[in-house]
Coordinates of C-alpha atoms in Angstrom, one line a residue:
M4 CA -2.9 -4.6 -0.6
K5 CA -0.7 -2.0 1.1
S6 CA -2.2 0.9 3.2
T7 CA -5.7 -0.7 3.2
R8 CA -7.7 -3.8 4.0
Q9 CA -9.5 -5.9 1.4
P10 CA -11.0 -9.3 2.3
N11 CA -12.2 -10.4 -1.2
D12 CA -10.7 -11.1 -4.5
M13 CA -10.3 -8.0 -6.8
N14 CA -10.1 -8.2 -10.6
Y15 CA -9.8 -4.7 -12.0
F16 CA -10.6 -4.0 -15.7
F17 CA -8.4 -1.5 -17.5
W18 CA -8.1 -0.5 -21.2
Y19 CA -4.9 1.2 -22.4
F20 CA -4.6 3.2 -25.6
P21 CA -1.1 4.3 -26.5
A22 CA -0.7 7.7 -28.0
Q23 CA -1.1 7.8 -31.8
E24 CA 1.9 10.2 -32.0
K25 CA 5.2 9.8 -30.1
P26 CA 4.0 7.7 -27.2
E27 CA 7.5 7.7 -25.7
K28 CA 7.2 11.5 -25.2
S29 CA 3.7 11.4 -23.7
P30 CA 2.6 10.9 -20.1
V31 CA 0.2 8.2 -19.1
V32 CA -3.2 9.9 -18.5
V33 CA -5.7 8.1 -16.3
W34 CA -9.3 8.9 -17.1
L35 CA -11.9 8.2 -14.4
N36 CA -15.7 8.6 -14.7
G37 CA -17.6 9.6 -11.6
G38 CA -20.7 8.4 -9.9
P39 CA -19.4 7.1 -7.6
G40 CA -20.2 3.9 -9.5
A41 CA -20.0 4.9 -13.2
T42 CA -18.0 2.9 -15.7
D43 CA -15.0 4.2 -17.7
I44 CA -16.6 2.5 -20.7
L45 CA -18.7 5.6 -21.0
G46 CA -15.5 7.7 -21.3
I47 CA -14.1 5.3 -23.9
F48 CA -17.0 5.1 -26.3
A49 CA -19.1 8.2 -25.6
E50 CA -16.5 10.8 -24.6
N51 CA -12.8 10.9 -25.3
G52 CA -11.8 7.4 -26.4
P53 CA -10.3 6.5 -29.8
C54 CA -13.6 5.3 -31.4
K55 CA -17.3 5.7 -31.4
I56 CA -19.9 3.1 -32.4
D57 CA -22.3 4.0 -35.2
K58 CA -26.0 2.9 -35.6
D59 CA -24.8 -0.3 -37.5
L60 CA -22.6 -1.1 -34.5
K61 CA -19.4 -0.5 -36.4
Q62 CA -16.4 1.3 -35.0
V63 CA -15.8 4.8 -36.2
P64 CA -12.6 6.7 -35.4
N65 CA -13.0 9.6 -33.0
P66 CA -11.1 12.6 -34.5
N67 CA -11.0 14.2 -31.1
S68 CA -9.7 11.2 -29.1
W69 CA -7.4 12.1 -26.3
N70 CA -5.0 9.4 -27.3
K71 CA -4.2 11.4 -30.5
K72 CA -1.3 12.7 -28.4
Y73 CA -1.5 11.0 -25.0
N74 CA -1.3 7.5 -23.6
M75 CA -4.7 7.0 -22.2
L76 CA -5.5 4.5 -19.4
Y77 CA -9.2 3.9 -18.5
V78 CA -9.8 2.1 -15.2
D79 CA -13.2 0.7 -13.9
Q80 CA -13.2 1.6 -10.2
P81 CA -14.2 1.2 -7.4
M82 CA -14.9 -2.6 -7.4
H83 CA -18.1 -3.7 -9.0
V84 CA -18.0 -0.9 -11.6
G85 CA -18.0 -1.7 -15.3
Y86 CA -16.1 -4.9 -16.0
S87 CA -14.2 -5.0 -12.6
Y88 CA -15.4 -7.9 -10.5
D89 CA -14.8 -9.9 -7.3
Q90 CA -16.9 -13.1 -7.8
P91 CA -18.9 -13.6 -11.1
T92 CA -22.5 -13.9 -10.1
R93 CA -25.5 -14.6 -12.2
G94 CA -28.4 -12.2 -11.7
F95 CA -30.0 -9.0 -12.9
F96 CA -30.2 -5.3 -12.1
H97 CA -33.8 -4.4 -11.5
P98 CA -35.1 -1.8 -14.0
E99 CA -37.1 0.1 -11.4
N100 CA -34.4 0.8 -8.9
G101 CA -31.0 -0.5 -10.2
T102 CA -30.5 -2.9 -7.3
F103 CA -28.8 -6.2 -8.0
Q104 CA -30.5 -9.6 -7.4
A105 CA -28.5 -12.7 -7.6
L106 CA -30.1 -15.8 -9.3
G107 CA -29.4 -19.3 -8.0
P108 CA -29.5 -22.3 -10.3
N109 CA -33.1 -23.1 -9.3
D110 CA -34.4 -19.5 -9.1
K111 CA -37.1 -18.4 -11.6
P112 CA -35.9 -15.5 -13.8
P113 CA -37.9 -12.2 -13.7
P114 CA -40.7 -11.7 -16.2
F115 CA -39.1 -8.8 -17.9
K116 CA -36.7 -8.7 -20.8
E117 CA -33.7 -11.1 -20.8
E118 CA -31.4 -8.2 -21.7
F119 CA -31.3 -7.4 -18.0
I120 CA -30.1 -10.9 -17.0
G121 CA -26.4 -11.8 -17.1
T122 CA -23.3 -12.5 -15.0
F123 CA -22.0 -9.6 -13.0
S124 CA -19.7 -8.7 -10.1
S125 CA -21.3 -9.9 -6.9
Q126 CA -22.1 -6.4 -5.6
D127 CA -21.0 -7.5 -2.2
P128 CA -20.6 -4.2 -0.2
Q129 CA -17.5 -5.5 1.5
S130 CA -15.6 -5.6 -1.8
T131 CA -16.0 -2.0 -2.8
A132 CA -14.7 1.3 -1.4
N133 CA -17.0 3.4 0.7
T134 CA -15.0 6.7 0.8
T135 CA -12.9 8.6 -1.8
L136 CA -9.8 8.0 0.2
N137 CA -10.4 4.3 0.4
A138 CA -10.9 4.3 -3.4
A139 CA -7.6 6.2 -3.6
R140 CA -5.9 3.4 -1.6
H141 CA -7.3 0.8 -4.0
F142 CA -6.3 2.9 -7.0
W143 CA -2.7 3.3 -5.8
N144 CA -2.3 -0.4 -5.2
L145 CA -3.7 -1.1 -8.7
M146 CA -1.3 1.4 -10.2
Q147 CA 1.6 -0.3 -8.5
V148 CA 0.7 -3.6 -10.1
L149 CA 0.0 -2.0 -13.5
T150 CA 3.3 0.0 -13.5
R151 CA 5.3 -3.1 -12.5
D152 CA 3.7 -5.6 -14.8
F153 CA 2.4 -3.6 -17.7
L154 CA 3.2 0.1 -18.0
K155 CA 7.0 -0.4 -17.6
D156 CA 6.9 -2.1 -21.0
Q157 CA 4.9 0.7 -22.7
P158 CA 6.7 3.7 -24.1
S159 CA 5.9 6.9 -22.2
D160 CA 7.8 9.9 -20.6
G161 CA 7.4 8.3 -17.2
T162 CA 4.9 10.7 -15.7
L163 CA 1.3 10.1 -14.6
S164 CA -1.6 12.5 -15.1
I165 CA -5.1 12.0 -13.6
W166 CA -8.3 13.4 -15.1
A167 CA -11.7 12.7 -13.8
E168 CA -15.3 13.8 -14.3
S169 CA -18.4 14.5 -12.1
F170 CA -17.7 12.8 -8.7
G171 CA -14.2 12.9 -10.1
G172 CA -14.0 16.3 -8.5
H173 CA -13.3 14.2 -5.5
Y174 CA -11.4 11.4 -7.3
S175 CA -8.6 13.1 -9.2
P176 CA -7.3 15.5 -6.5
V177 CA -7.6 12.9 -3.7
F178 CA -6.1 10.1 -5.7
A179 CA -3.3 12.5 -6.7
R180 CA -2.7 13.7 -3.2
F181 CA -2.6 10.1 -1.8
T182 CA -0.2 9.1 -4.6
Q183 CA 2.1 12.0 -3.7
D184 CA 1.9 11.1 0.0
Q185 CA 2.9 7.5 -0.9
N186 CA 5.8 8.9 -3.0
I187 CA 7.0 10.7 0.1
R188 CA 6.8 7.5 2.2
I189 CA 8.7 5.7 -0.5
A190 CA 11.4 8.4 -0.5
K191 CA 11.7 8.0 3.3
G192 CA 12.1 4.3 3.1
K193 CA 8.7 3.6 4.7
L194 CA 7.2 1.6 1.8
N195 CA 9.4 -1.2 0.6
D196 CA 9.0 -2.7 -2.8
S197 CA 6.9 0.2 -4.1
I198 CA 7.3 2.4 -7.2
T199 CA 7.3 6.2 -7.2
L200 CA 4.5 7.5 -9.5
D201 CA 5.7 10.8 -10.9
L202 CA 2.7 13.1 -11.0
S203 CA 1.9 15.7 -13.7
T204 CA -1.2 17.7 -14.4
V205 CA -4.4 16.9 -12.5
G206 CA -7.7 17.6 -14.3
I207 CA -11.3 18.0 -13.1
M208 CA -14.1 17.9 -15.7
N209 CA -17.4 19.2 -14.5
G210 CA -16.4 18.1 -11.1
C211 CA -18.5 18.3 -7.9
V212 CA -15.8 19.2 -5.4
D213 CA -17.1 20.8 -2.2
T214 CA -20.7 20.8 -1.2
E215 CA -20.6 23.7 1.2
T216 CA -19.0 25.9 -1.4
E217 CA -21.1 24.7 -4.4
I218 CA -24.6 23.7 -3.3
L219 CA -26.2 27.1 -3.3
S220 CA -25.1 27.6 -6.9
R221 CA -27.6 24.9 -8.0
P222 CA -30.9 26.8 -7.0
E223 CA -29.3 30.0 -8.2
F224 CA -28.4 28.4 -11.6
A225 CA -31.9 26.9 -11.9
F226 CA -33.5 30.3 -11.2
D227 CA -31.5 32.9 -13.1
T228 CA -27.7 32.5 -13.2
N229 CA -27.4 30.1 -16.1
T230 CA -26.6 31.9 -19.3
Y231 CA -29.4 30.3 -21.4
G232 CA -32.3 32.4 -20.1
I233 CA -33.9 29.4 -18.4
Q234 CA -35.9 29.9 -15.2
H235 CA -36.7 26.4 -14.0
I236 CA -37.6 27.2 -10.4
S237 CA -39.4 30.3 -8.9
K238 CA -37.8 33.1 -7.0
E239 CA -39.7 31.8 -3.9
E240 CA -38.1 28.4 -4.3
R241 CA -34.7 29.9 -4.8
D242 CA -35.1 32.0 -1.7
A243 CA -36.4 29.0 0.3
A244 CA -33.3 27.1 -0.7
R245 CA -31.1 29.9 0.5
E246 CA -32.9 29.9 3.9
L247 CA -32.7 26.1 4.3
F248 CA -28.9 26.4 3.6
S249 CA -28.1 29.2 6.0
K250 CA -30.6 28.9 8.9
P251 CA -29.4 27.6 12.3
G252 CA -29.3 23.8 12.1
G253 CA -29.7 24.0 8.4
C254 CA -27.6 22.5 5.6
R255 CA -24.5 24.6 6.2
D256 CA -24.4 23.9 9.9
M257 CA -24.9 20.2 9.3
L258 CA -22.1 20.1 6.7
R259 CA -19.8 21.9 9.2
Q260 CA -20.7 19.5 12.0
C261 CA -20.0 16.5 9.7
N262 CA -16.6 17.8 8.8
R263 CA -15.7 18.8 12.4
L264 CA -16.5 15.3 13.5
G265 CA -14.6 13.8 10.6
A266 CA -11.5 15.9 11.3
S267 CA -11.3 14.5 14.9
K268 CA -12.8 11.0 14.6
D269 CA -12.1 9.8 11.1
V270 CA -9.0 11.7 10.1
A271 CA -7.9 9.0 7.6
F272 CA -11.4 8.9 5.9
V273 CA -11.8 5.1 6.4
G274 CA -15.5 5.4 6.9
R275 CA -15.8 3.2 10.0
N276 CA -16.8 5.7 12.6
D277 CA -20.6 5.4 13.1
E278 CA -21.0 8.9 14.6
V279 CA -19.2 10.6 11.6
N280 CA -21.0 8.4 9.1
K281 CA -24.4 9.3 10.6
A282 CA -23.7 13.1 10.7
C283 CA -22.3 13.2 7.2
S284 CA -24.9 11.0 5.6
E285 CA -27.7 13.0 7.3
A286 CA -26.1 16.2 6.1
E287 CA -25.9 14.9 2.6
R288 CA -29.5 13.8 2.6
F289 CA -30.8 17.0 4.1
C290 CA -28.9 19.3 1.7
S291 CA -29.9 17.2 -1.3
E292 CA -33.6 17.1 -0.4
K293 CA -34.0 20.7 0.8
V294 CA -31.6 22.8 -1.2
D295 CA -31.6 20.8 -4.4
G296 CA -35.2 19.5 -4.1
A297 CA -37.1 22.2 -6.0
Y298 CA -35.2 21.3 -9.2
F299 CA -36.8 17.9 -9.2
K300 CA -40.3 18.9 -8.1
Q301 CA -41.2 20.8 -11.3
P302 CA -43.9 19.3 -13.6
T303 CA -41.4 19.9 -16.5
K304 CA -38.4 17.7 -16.0
R305 CA -35.0 19.1 -17.0
S306 CA -31.8 17.1 -17.1
T307 CA -29.5 17.5 -14.1
F308 CA -26.6 17.2 -16.6
D309 CA -27.9 19.7 -19.2
I310 CA -30.4 22.3 -18.1
T311 CA -31.4 23.0 -21.7
Q312 CA -32.7 19.4 -22.3
C313 CA -35.4 17.1 -21.0
V314 CA -34.2 14.7 -18.3
F315 CA -35.2 11.8 -20.6
S316 CA -33.2 13.0 -23.5
T317 CA -29.8 11.3 -24.0
D318 CA -27.2 13.2 -22.0
V319 CA -24.4 11.3 -23.8
P320 CA -25.0 11.6 -27.6
N321 CA -24.0 8.0 -28.4
E322 CA -26.0 5.1 -27.0
N323 CA -24.9 2.7 -29.7
F324 CA -22.0 1.5 -27.6
R325 CA -24.4 -0.1 -25.1
R326 CA -25.9 -2.4 -27.8
Y327 CA -22.4 -3.0 -29.2
L328 CA -21.0 -4.2 -25.9
N329 CA -24.1 -6.3 -25.3
S330 CA -23.6 -8.3 -28.5
Q331 CA -22.3 -11.8 -28.1
K332 CA -19.5 -11.2 -30.6
V333 CA -18.0 -8.5 -28.5
I334 CA -18.6 -10.3 -25.2
D335 CA -16.7 -13.3 -26.7
A336 CA -13.9 -11.0 -28.0
L337 CA -13.4 -9.4 -24.6
Q338 CA -13.0 -12.8 -22.9
L339 CA -14.5 -11.5 -19.7
P340 CA -16.5 -13.6 -17.2
V341 CA -18.9 -10.7 -16.5
N342 CA -21.3 -8.4 -18.3
L343 CA -20.9 -4.7 -18.1
T344 CA -22.2 -3.0 -14.9
E345 CA -22.7 0.5 -16.3
F346 CA -23.6 1.9 -12.9
S347 CA -23.1 0.1 -9.6
R348 CA -25.8 1.2 -7.1
T349 CA -24.0 -0.8 -4.5
C350 CA -20.9 1.3 -4.9
F351 CA -23.0 4.5 -4.9
E352 CA -24.9 3.5 -1.7
E353 CA -21.7 2.6 0.2
F354 CA -20.4 6.1 -0.4
E355 CA -23.8 7.5 0.7
K356 CA -23.7 5.5 4.0
T357 CA -20.5 7.4 5.0
G358 CA -21.7 10.7 3.6
D359 CA -18.4 10.9 1.7
G360 CA -19.9 13.3 -0.9
V361 CA -20.0 16.1 1.7
R362 CA -16.6 15.4 3.4
R363 CA -14.1 18.2 2.6
H364 CA -11.6 17.2 0.0
M365 CA -10.7 20.7 -1.3
P366 CA -7.5 20.9 0.8
A367 CA -6.1 18.2 -1.5
I368 CA -6.3 20.6 -4.4
A369 CA -4.6 23.4 -2.5
S370 CA -1.8 21.1 -1.4
L371 CA -1.2 19.8 -4.9
L372 CA -0.9 23.4 -6.2
D373 CA 1.6 24.2 -3.4
L374 CA 3.6 21.1 -4.4
G375 CA 3.9 22.5 -7.9
I376 CA 1.3 20.2 -9.6
P377 CA -0.9 22.0 -12.2
I378 CA -4.7 21.8 -11.7
A379 CA -7.0 22.3 -14.7
M380 CA -10.7 22.7 -13.9
V381 CA -13.0 22.5 -17.0
Y382 CA -16.8 23.0 -16.9
G383 CA -19.5 22.8 -19.5
D384 CA -21.8 25.7 -19.0
R385 CA -25.1 23.7 -19.5
D386 CA -24.5 21.4 -16.6
W387 CA -26.7 22.0 -13.5
I388 CA -25.5 19.3 -11.0
C389 CA -21.8 20.3 -11.0
N390 CA -22.2 23.7 -12.6
W391 CA -19.5 26.3 -13.4
R392 CA -21.0 28.9 -11.0
G393 CA -19.9 26.9 -8.0
Q394 CA -17.0 29.3 -7.0
V395 CA -14.7 26.4 -6.0
S396 CA -11.7 27.8 -7.9
K397 CA -12.0 31.0 -5.8
A398 CA -12.3 29.1 -2.5
I399 CA -9.1 26.9 -2.8
K400 CA -6.8 28.1 0.0
H401 CA -3.4 27.6 -1.7
T402 CA -0.5 30.0 -1.3
Q403 CA -1.3 31.8 -4.5
A404 CA -5.0 32.1 -3.8
D405 CA -5.0 35.9 -3.4
R406 CA -3.2 36.3 -6.7
F407 CA -5.7 34.0 -8.5
F408 CA -8.7 35.9 -7.1
N409 CA -7.3 39.4 -7.4
H410 CA -5.0 39.4 -10.4
S411 CA -6.6 37.2 -13.0
G412 CA -9.8 37.7 -15.1
Y413 CA -11.8 35.8 -17.7
T414 CA -10.5 35.9 -21.2
D415 CA -11.8 34.2 -24.4
I416 CA -10.6 30.8 -25.4
E417 CA -9.8 30.7 -29.1
D418 CA -9.8 27.4 -31.1
D419 CA -9.4 27.4 -34.9
G420 CA -10.7 31.0 -35.2
K421 CA -13.7 30.5 -32.9
V422 CA -14.3 31.5 -29.3
V423 CA -15.3 28.3 -27.5
G424 CA -15.3 29.4 -23.9
Q425 CA -13.6 31.6 -21.4
V426 CA -10.8 30.9 -18.9
R427 CA -9.4 32.4 -15.7
Q428 CA -5.9 31.3 -15.2
Q429 CA -3.0 32.2 -12.9
G430 CA 0.1 30.2 -12.5
L431 CA -0.7 26.5 -12.0
L432 CA -4.5 26.9 -11.7
S433 CA -6.9 27.3 -14.5
F434 CA -10.7 27.5 -14.5
T435 CA -12.5 27.0 -17.8
R436 CA -16.1 27.7 -18.8
L437 CA -16.8 25.8 -22.1
F438 CA -19.7 27.2 -24.1
Q439 CA -22.6 24.9 -25.1
A440 CA -21.1 21.9 -23.2
S441 CA -23.0 19.6 -20.9
H442 CA -21.9 17.7 -17.8
F443 CA -20.2 15.4 -20.3
A444 CA -18.2 18.1 -21.9
S445 CA -15.9 15.9 -24.0
A446 CA -19.1 14.3 -25.5
S447 CA -21.1 17.4 -26.2
Q448 CA -18.1 19.6 -27.3
P449 CA -15.4 17.1 -28.2
E450 CA -13.1 19.5 -30.2
S451 CA -13.0 22.3 -27.7
S452 CA -12.6 19.9 -24.8
F453 CA -9.6 18.3 -26.4
T454 CA -8.1 21.7 -27.1
V455 CA -8.4 22.7 -23.5
F456 CA -7.1 19.3 -22.3
D457 CA -4.1 19.5 -24.7
R458 CA -3.1 23.0 -23.7
A459 CA -3.4 22.1 -20.0
M460 CA -1.2 19.0 -20.5
Q461 CA 1.4 21.1 -22.2
N462 CA 1.4 23.7 -19.5
K463 CA 0.3 26.4 -22.0
D464 CA -2.1 29.2 -21.6
I465 CA -5.6 27.8 -22.1
A466 CA -6.8 30.9 -24.0
T467 CA -4.4 30.6 -27.0
G468 CA -2.1 27.6 -26.4
K469 CA 0.8 29.8 -27.4
I470 CA 2.3 30.9 -24.0
D471 CA 4.3 28.8 -21.6
V472 CA 2.8 29.3 -18.2
D473 CA 4.9 30.1 -15.1
A474 CA 4.1 31.3 -11.6
G475 CA 3.8 34.9 -12.8
F476 CA 1.3 34.2 -15.6
A477 CA -2.3 35.6 -15.2
T478 CA -5.1 36.1 -17.6
E479 CA -6.6 39.6 -17.9
G480 CA -10.3 40.3 -18.2
S481 CA -13.5 40.7 -16.2
V482 CA -13.9 39.1 -12.8
D483 CA -17.0 37.2 -14.1
S484 CA -17.9 35.4 -17.3
T485 CA -21.2 36.9 -18.5
V486 CA -21.4 35.8 -22.1
A487 CA -25.0 34.7 -22.8
S488 CA -25.7 31.7 -25.1
E489 CA -28.5 30.6 -27.4
R490 CA -30.4 27.5 -26.3
P491 CA -29.6 24.5 -28.4
A492 CA -32.2 22.5 -30.2
L493 CA -34.2 20.2 -28.0
L494 CA -33.3 16.5 -28.4
A495 CA -36.1 14.1 -28.8
P496 CA -36.4 11.8 -25.8
V497 CA -35.7 8.1 -26.6
C498 CA -36.5 5.4 -24.0
S499 CA -33.6 2.9 -24.5
L500 CA -33.8 -0.5 -22.9
L501 CA -30.1 -0.6 -22.1
S502 CA -30.2 2.8 -20.3
I503 CA -33.7 2.4 -18.9
G504 CA -32.9 4.2 -15.6
E505 CA -31.7 7.3 -17.4
T506 CA -33.9 7.7 -20.4
C507 CA -37.3 6.2 -19.5
A508 CA -40.2 7.6 -17.4
K509 CA -41.9 5.7 -14.6
N510 CA -44.8 4.6 -16.7
Q511 CA -42.4 3.2 -19.4
I512 CA -40.3 1.3 -16.8
E513 CA -43.4 -0.2 -15.3
A514 CA -44.5 -1.4 -18.7
V515 CA -41.1 -3.0 -19.3
V516 CA -41.3 -4.8 -15.9
N517 CA -44.9 -6.1 -16.4
G518 CA -44.3 -7.1 -20.0
T519 CA -46.7 -4.7 -21.6
A520 CA -44.2 -2.4 -23.3
A521 CA -43.7 -2.4 -27.1
I522 CA -40.0 -2.6 -27.8
K523 CA -38.3 -2.4 -31.2
D524 CA -34.5 -2.6 -31.7
G525 CA -33.9 -1.9 -28.0
I526 CA -36.2 1.2 -28.0
V527 CA -39.5 1.3 -26.0
T528 CA -42.0 2.7 -28.5
S529 CA -45.0 2.3 -26.3
P530 CA -46.1 3.7 -23.9
Q531 CA -45.0 7.3 -24.6
L532 CA -43.9 9.8 -22.1
P533 CA -46.7 11.5 -20.1
P534 CA -47.7 14.8 -21.8
G535 CA -46.0 18.0 -20.6
I536 CA -43.1 16.2 -18.9
C537 CA -40.4 17.6 -21.2
P538 CA -39.7 21.2 -21.9
T539 CA -40.9 22.7 -25.2
S540 CA -38.2 25.5 -25.4

């Protein structure tokens, strides 16, 4: 591969869905789920892909699929994620901690359910990326091959848009910035036999972008700045988080030390400098434990992805695709040598070791705006972990930053006669708050998510979709979005065997492991959740 080192074989899985209408006039839109380590299969079947899977495991068209109007490309990355693999390896992911254990021909299989055993990517740490920029290097090389060998034969308008979710707040701007840097090198004759990838809109869906800017918004949101009237932590816990962030030697100082060291000793974000990795991983761990910690210590467990729901309720409202993909019929049809790795803990841990999650990537957003590339930031307002109160859009230091902060305000977003959110937009930058949407906005509010996506892709005003946006455009309204919302109905928690780490409590996982759990149709029916663990309102 160019611009990076990779010792092992790499087999990337992608799924391409041409636009249903006029694909030749549509860009190619890359969708990336986050993690790091989450599969794009989630995006296809539970969020914005062309079909859902019903309870009978039948395909049902998604009326809000993003490929209604756009050529959609879903890519499982980094390596080991989803169906992407290096060396097919028989083994299992342990239900208690998600770690992978290979099984040799003479190894005794574990005592728990056979659904956990299969053939997967090896999970060799050497095969995957350990920083966002290394992942960008892999992505660019993949796009070179895909463009040369596949996309050139698919009708499109020749441009590439990148949209990403969650940790995608790192992925999409950094991947786009790296792609643009490679374009410049190609233009200067410094990269032979390479293809220019013409960038268009870059999108961030409920993205965690910059820890120093965002992290205090989480205890604030859990205390009283969410718009659903939920107080999940106490004032004392909120105040303690503030102190642990700002005190000398605290979270903020550790984050700044990490990034000072990175700026001098790991400028290329390759993740091989031990001093930088130590400082950044320790900062990430301290900030997570001390500033975020109170959220997880409450007796009532709320979801990190939807503050209105129990942590064991399904954050993505369609679990059927997991059973669908696990059926032998579908496995045979896909003709793949590996089973699905829905979340690669190996990938996640490699990023943790370098502390990449707290390295500063926000300058990539500023530089893209200054290069004339539109940026759309879209946030569901029920998300806690990457919440809309993070202030990132106000902290981007691009040349029009003063105009965005001083000359634009929040205005209503209208969709089919309904107000579905509010937006602050100036020139090439828009920041959207979607009402009643979770971390997975295009799953929980598919219609309004598509509307915002479509308007952003057409470079229209997000509020109405009727105005062509130029550098002088700015929304008018209040400096803050203060609309309060009613809490949605509570979803009943369901302990699903195929998403055991997300939907099952410790006692249920232990019962599955030791063989005492009662399981019917992939659902753990006994034991039940401990009393009081889920909210009642």
